[in-house]
Each structure stands twice: as structure tokens, then as C-alpha cells.
Short mmCIF file of C-alpha atoms in Angstrom, two decimals:
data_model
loop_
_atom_site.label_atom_id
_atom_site.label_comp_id
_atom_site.label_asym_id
_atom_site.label_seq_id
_atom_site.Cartn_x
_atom_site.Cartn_y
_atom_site.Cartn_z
CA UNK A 83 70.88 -25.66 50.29
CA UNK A 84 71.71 -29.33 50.30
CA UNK A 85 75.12 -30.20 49.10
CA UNK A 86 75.87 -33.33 46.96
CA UNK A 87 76.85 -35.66 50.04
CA UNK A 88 73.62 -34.49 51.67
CA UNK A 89 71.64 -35.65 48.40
CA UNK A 90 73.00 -38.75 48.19
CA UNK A 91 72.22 -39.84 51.61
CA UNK A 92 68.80 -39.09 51.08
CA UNK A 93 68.63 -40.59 47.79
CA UNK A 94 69.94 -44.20 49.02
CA UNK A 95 67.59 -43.51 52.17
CA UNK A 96 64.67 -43.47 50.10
CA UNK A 97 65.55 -46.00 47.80
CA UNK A 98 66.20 -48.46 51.15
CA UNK A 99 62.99 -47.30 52.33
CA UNK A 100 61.74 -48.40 49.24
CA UNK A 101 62.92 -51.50 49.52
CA UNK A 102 61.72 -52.14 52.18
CA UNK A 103 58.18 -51.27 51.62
CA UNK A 104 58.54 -53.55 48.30
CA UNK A 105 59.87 -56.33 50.72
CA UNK A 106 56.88 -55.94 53.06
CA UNK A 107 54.56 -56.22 50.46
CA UNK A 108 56.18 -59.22 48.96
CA UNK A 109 56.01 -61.15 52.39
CA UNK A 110 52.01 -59.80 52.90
CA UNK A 111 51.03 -61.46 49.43
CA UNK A 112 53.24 -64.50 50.42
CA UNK A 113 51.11 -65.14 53.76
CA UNK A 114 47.81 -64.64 52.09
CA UNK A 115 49.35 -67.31 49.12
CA UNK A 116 50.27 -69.25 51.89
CA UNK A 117 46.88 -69.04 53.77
CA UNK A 118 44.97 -69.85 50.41
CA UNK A 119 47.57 -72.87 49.67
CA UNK A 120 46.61 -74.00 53.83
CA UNK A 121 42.40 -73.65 53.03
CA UNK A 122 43.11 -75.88 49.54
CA UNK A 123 45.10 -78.58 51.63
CA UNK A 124 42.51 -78.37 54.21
CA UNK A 125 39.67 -78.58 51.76
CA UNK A 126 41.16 -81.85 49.95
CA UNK A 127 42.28 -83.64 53.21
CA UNK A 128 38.39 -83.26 54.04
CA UNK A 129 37.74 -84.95 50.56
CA UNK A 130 40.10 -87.63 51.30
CA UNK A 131 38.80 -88.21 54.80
CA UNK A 132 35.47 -88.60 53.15
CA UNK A 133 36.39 -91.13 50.77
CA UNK A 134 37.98 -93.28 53.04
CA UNK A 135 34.92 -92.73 55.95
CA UNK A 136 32.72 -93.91 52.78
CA UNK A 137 35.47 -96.93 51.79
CA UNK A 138 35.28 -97.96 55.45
CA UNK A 139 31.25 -97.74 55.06
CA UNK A 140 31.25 -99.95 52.41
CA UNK A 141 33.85 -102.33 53.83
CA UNK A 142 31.27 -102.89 56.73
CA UNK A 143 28.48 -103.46 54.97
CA UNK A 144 29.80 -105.61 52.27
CA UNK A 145 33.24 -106.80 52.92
CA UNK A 146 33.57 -107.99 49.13
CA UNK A 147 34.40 -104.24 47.95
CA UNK A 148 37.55 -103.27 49.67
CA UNK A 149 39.08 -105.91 47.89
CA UNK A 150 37.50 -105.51 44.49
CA UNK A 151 38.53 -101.63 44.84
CA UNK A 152 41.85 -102.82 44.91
CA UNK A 153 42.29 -105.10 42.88
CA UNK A 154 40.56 -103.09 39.86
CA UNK A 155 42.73 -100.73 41.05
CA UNK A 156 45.98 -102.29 40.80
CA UNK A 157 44.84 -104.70 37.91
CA UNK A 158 45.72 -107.87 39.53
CA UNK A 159 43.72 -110.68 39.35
CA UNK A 160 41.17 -112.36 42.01
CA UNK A 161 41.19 -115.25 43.39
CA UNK A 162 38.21 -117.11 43.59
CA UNK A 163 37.01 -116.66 46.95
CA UNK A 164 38.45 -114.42 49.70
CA UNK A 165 39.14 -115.31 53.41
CA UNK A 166 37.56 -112.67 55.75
CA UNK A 167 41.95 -112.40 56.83
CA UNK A 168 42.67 -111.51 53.29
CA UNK A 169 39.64 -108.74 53.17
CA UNK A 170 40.97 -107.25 56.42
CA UNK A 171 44.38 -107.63 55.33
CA UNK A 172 43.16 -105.24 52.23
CA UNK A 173 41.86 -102.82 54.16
CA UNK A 174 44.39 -102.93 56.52
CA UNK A 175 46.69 -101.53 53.32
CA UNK A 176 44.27 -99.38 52.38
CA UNK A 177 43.97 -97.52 55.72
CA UNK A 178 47.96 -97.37 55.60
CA UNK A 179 48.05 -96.15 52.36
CA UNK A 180 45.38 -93.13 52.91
CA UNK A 181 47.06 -92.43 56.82
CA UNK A 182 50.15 -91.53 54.64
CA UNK A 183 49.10 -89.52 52.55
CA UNK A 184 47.32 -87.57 55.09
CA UNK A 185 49.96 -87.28 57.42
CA UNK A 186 52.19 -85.75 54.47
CA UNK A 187 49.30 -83.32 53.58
CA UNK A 188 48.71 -82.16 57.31
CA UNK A 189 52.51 -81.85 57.53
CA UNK A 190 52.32 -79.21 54.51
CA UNK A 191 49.31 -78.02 55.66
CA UNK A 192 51.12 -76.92 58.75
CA UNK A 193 54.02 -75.77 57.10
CA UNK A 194 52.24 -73.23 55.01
CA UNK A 195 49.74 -71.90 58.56
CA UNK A 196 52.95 -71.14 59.61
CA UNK A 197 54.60 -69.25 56.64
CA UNK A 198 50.60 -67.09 56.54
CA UNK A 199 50.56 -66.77 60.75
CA UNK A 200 54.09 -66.03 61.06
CA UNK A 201 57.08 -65.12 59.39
CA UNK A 202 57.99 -66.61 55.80
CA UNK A 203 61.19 -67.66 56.03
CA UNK A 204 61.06 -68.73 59.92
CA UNK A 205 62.91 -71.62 61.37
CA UNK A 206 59.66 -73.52 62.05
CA UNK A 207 58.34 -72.94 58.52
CA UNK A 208 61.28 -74.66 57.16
CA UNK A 209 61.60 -77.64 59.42
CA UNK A 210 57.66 -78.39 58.63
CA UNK A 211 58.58 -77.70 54.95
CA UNK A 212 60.85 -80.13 55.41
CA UNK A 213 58.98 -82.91 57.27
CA UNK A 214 56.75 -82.21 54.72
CA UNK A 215 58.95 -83.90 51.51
CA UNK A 216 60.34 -86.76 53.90
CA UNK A 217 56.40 -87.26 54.50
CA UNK A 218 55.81 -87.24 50.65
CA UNK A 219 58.91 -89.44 50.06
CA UNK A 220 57.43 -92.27 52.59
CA UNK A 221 54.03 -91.68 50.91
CA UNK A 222 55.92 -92.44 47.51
CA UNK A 223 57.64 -95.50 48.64
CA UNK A 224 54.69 -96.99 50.18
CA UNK A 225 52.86 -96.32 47.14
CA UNK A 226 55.48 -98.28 45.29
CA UNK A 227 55.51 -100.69 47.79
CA UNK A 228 51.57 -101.46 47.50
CA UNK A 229 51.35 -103.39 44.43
CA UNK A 230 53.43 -106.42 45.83
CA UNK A 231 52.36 -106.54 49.08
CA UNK A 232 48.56 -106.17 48.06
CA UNK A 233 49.60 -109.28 45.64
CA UNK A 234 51.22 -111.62 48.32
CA UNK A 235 47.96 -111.02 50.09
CA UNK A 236 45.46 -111.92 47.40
CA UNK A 237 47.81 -115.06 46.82
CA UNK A 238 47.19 -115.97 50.16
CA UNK A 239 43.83 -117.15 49.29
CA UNK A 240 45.58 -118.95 45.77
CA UNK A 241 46.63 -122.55 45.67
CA UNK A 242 50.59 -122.61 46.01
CA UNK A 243 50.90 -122.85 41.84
CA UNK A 244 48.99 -119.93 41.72
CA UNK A 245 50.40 -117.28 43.18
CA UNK A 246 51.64 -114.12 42.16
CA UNK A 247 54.02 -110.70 42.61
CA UNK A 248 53.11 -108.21 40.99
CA UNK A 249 55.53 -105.04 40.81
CA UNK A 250 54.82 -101.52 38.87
CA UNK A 251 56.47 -98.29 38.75
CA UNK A 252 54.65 -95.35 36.49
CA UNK A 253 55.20 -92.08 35.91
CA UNK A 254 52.72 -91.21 39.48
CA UNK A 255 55.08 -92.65 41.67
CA UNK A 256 57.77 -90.76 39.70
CA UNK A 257 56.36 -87.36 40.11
CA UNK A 258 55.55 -88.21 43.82
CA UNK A 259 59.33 -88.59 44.47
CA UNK A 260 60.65 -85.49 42.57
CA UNK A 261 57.62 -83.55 44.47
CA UNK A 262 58.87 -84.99 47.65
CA UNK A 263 62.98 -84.13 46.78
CA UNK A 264 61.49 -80.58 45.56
CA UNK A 265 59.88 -79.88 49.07
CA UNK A 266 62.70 -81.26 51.14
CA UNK A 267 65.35 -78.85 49.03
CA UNK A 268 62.82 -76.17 49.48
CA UNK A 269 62.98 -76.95 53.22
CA UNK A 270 66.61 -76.60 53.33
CA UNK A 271 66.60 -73.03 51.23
CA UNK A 272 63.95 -72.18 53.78
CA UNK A 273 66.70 -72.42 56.30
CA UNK A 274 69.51 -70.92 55.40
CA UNK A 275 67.21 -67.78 54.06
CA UNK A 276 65.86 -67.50 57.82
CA UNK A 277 69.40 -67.47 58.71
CA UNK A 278 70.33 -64.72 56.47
CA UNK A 279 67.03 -62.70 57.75
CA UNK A 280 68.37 -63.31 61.10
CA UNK A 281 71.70 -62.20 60.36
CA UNK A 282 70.49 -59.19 58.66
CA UNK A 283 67.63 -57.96 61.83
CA UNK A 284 70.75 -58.53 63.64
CA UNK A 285 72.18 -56.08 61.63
CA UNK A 286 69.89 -53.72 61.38
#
């Protein structure tokens, strides 16, 4: 016969046992969310490489677009004939612009192979994480950034009463920089929770 201390033990050692499985289940559907988020990133950098491969494409074989791309873009107006500096200028920006942004997608991209190959809460998880929102946060400024500096090139081409500076903020550039501030405090969370996992293996 088991006596009441004896009972207890084994209840709390089933319900930690419990736990544990729960926890191990939790972290399995994490890494294959993780893995799915890492195929989606991978699948749109693809589309973006695409579209800038095709950009580049048309850039070569008629010089005219990269510049009418951004200035329908950006809404600014055109000058009446564009120096072959101005048009490589343009696409100069543009290559800057997409580079960015892919360098902030492959940085989450990597951040998320890691959470699905290893652990979730690792060290290495949350210093990509991290990298990650400063990546998104440079992508954001440059993005703000664009509209003048795209504008101070097309004046170049514009008699010296003619030029312009155009600046715009929307609600894109917005989002961009909470998104980048959200990843970048998810970053840090990420590292003090692989502390605490530490702490408690350590424990254990």
C-alpha cells in the first residue's frame, strides 16, 4: 500500500512528466513553423531576385525604363531627357534598395533555419533574430531615404531653376520600422529565454 507522501510524489512526477512531453511537443510544432516560415522567405527572396534579374534585363536593353520605373514609382516628375550618369545613377539606387531588402530577408531567413535545425530559444537563433530587425530598420531608413536622393538625381539632368526634393513618409515605411523594433525586441526575449533554458538544463 502506498501512503499519502508516496502518492504525492508520484502525482507531481507525472504531472512534470507531463510537462514535459507538452513542452516537447510545443518546441516540435515550433521548428516545423519555423521551417515553413524559412521555405516562404526562401520562396519570396527567389521572387524578388527575379524581379530585379528582369529590372536589370530591361535596364540593358533599354536604359529608358529603370528610370521611368522609378519615377512612376515615386511620382516625381521627369526631366526631359536623361544623361546615361543619371540612368545608372537610378539603377545604382535601385540595386541598393533591393540588396537591402534581401540582406534583411536572408538574415530572417537564417534566423528561423536555425530555430527548425536547432534549438528554439538558442543563443544563435536570437542574435540572427536580432540582426534580423537592425537589417529591417536599415531597409526602412533607406526606403525613407529613396525619395530625395532619387530626386537630387533626376534634377541633375534639370536646369538649376528646376530642380527639386522631394520627401515622403507613408504608412509603409511606418509599418517597416515597428516590424523592424518588433523583431529586434523579439531578439532580445530570445535571449534571455535561452538563458533561462540554460539555467534550468543546468538544473536539471
Amino acid at each position: 500500500m502506498f501512503d499519502s507522501v508516496d502518492l504525492l510524489f508520484y502525482d507531481n512526477f507525472c504531472k512534470r512528466n507531463l510537462k514535459r512531453q507538452e513542452m516537447k511537443a510545443a518546441r516540435e510544432r515550433a521548428r516545423l513553423l519555423s521551417r515553413r516560415m524559412e521555405m516562404l522567405i526562401a520562396a519570396l527572396m527567389g521572387v524578388i531576385t527575379l524581379f530585379v534579374l528582369y529590372g536589370l534585363w530591361l535596364a540593358w536593353s533599354d536604359p529608358a525604363w529603370i528610370s521611368n520605373f522609378v519615377i512612376e514609382k515615386l511620382a516625381l516628375p521627369k526631366p526631359a531627357q536623361l544623361s546615361a550618369s543619371t540612368v545608372l545613377l537610378l539603377a545604382t539606387a535601385f540595386l541598393v534598395q533591393a540588396g537591402l531588402l534581401l540582406w534583411a530577408l536572408q538574415t530572417l531567413r537564417r534566423a528561423f533555419r536555425e530555430m527548425a535545425l536547432h534549438d528554439i530559444v538558442g543563443a544563435e537563433s536570437a542574435r540572427l533574430m536580432r540582426l534580423s530587425g537592425v537589417a529591417f530598420l536599415v531597409n526602412a531608413v533607406a526606403t525613407i531615404l529613396a525619395p530625395p536622393l532619387v530626386s537630387l538625381i533626376l534634377s541633375l539632368d534639370m536646369p538649376a531653376g528646376q530642380r527639386f526634393l522631394a520627401i515622403s513618409f507613408s504608412t509603409h515605411e511606418l509599418l517597416a520600422l515597428i516590424l523592424s523594433g518588433i523583431l529586434i525586441v523579439f531578439g532580445h526575449l530570445l535571449a534571455v529565454a535561452s538563458e533561462i533554458d540554460d539555467d534550468n538544463k543546468r538544473f536539471v
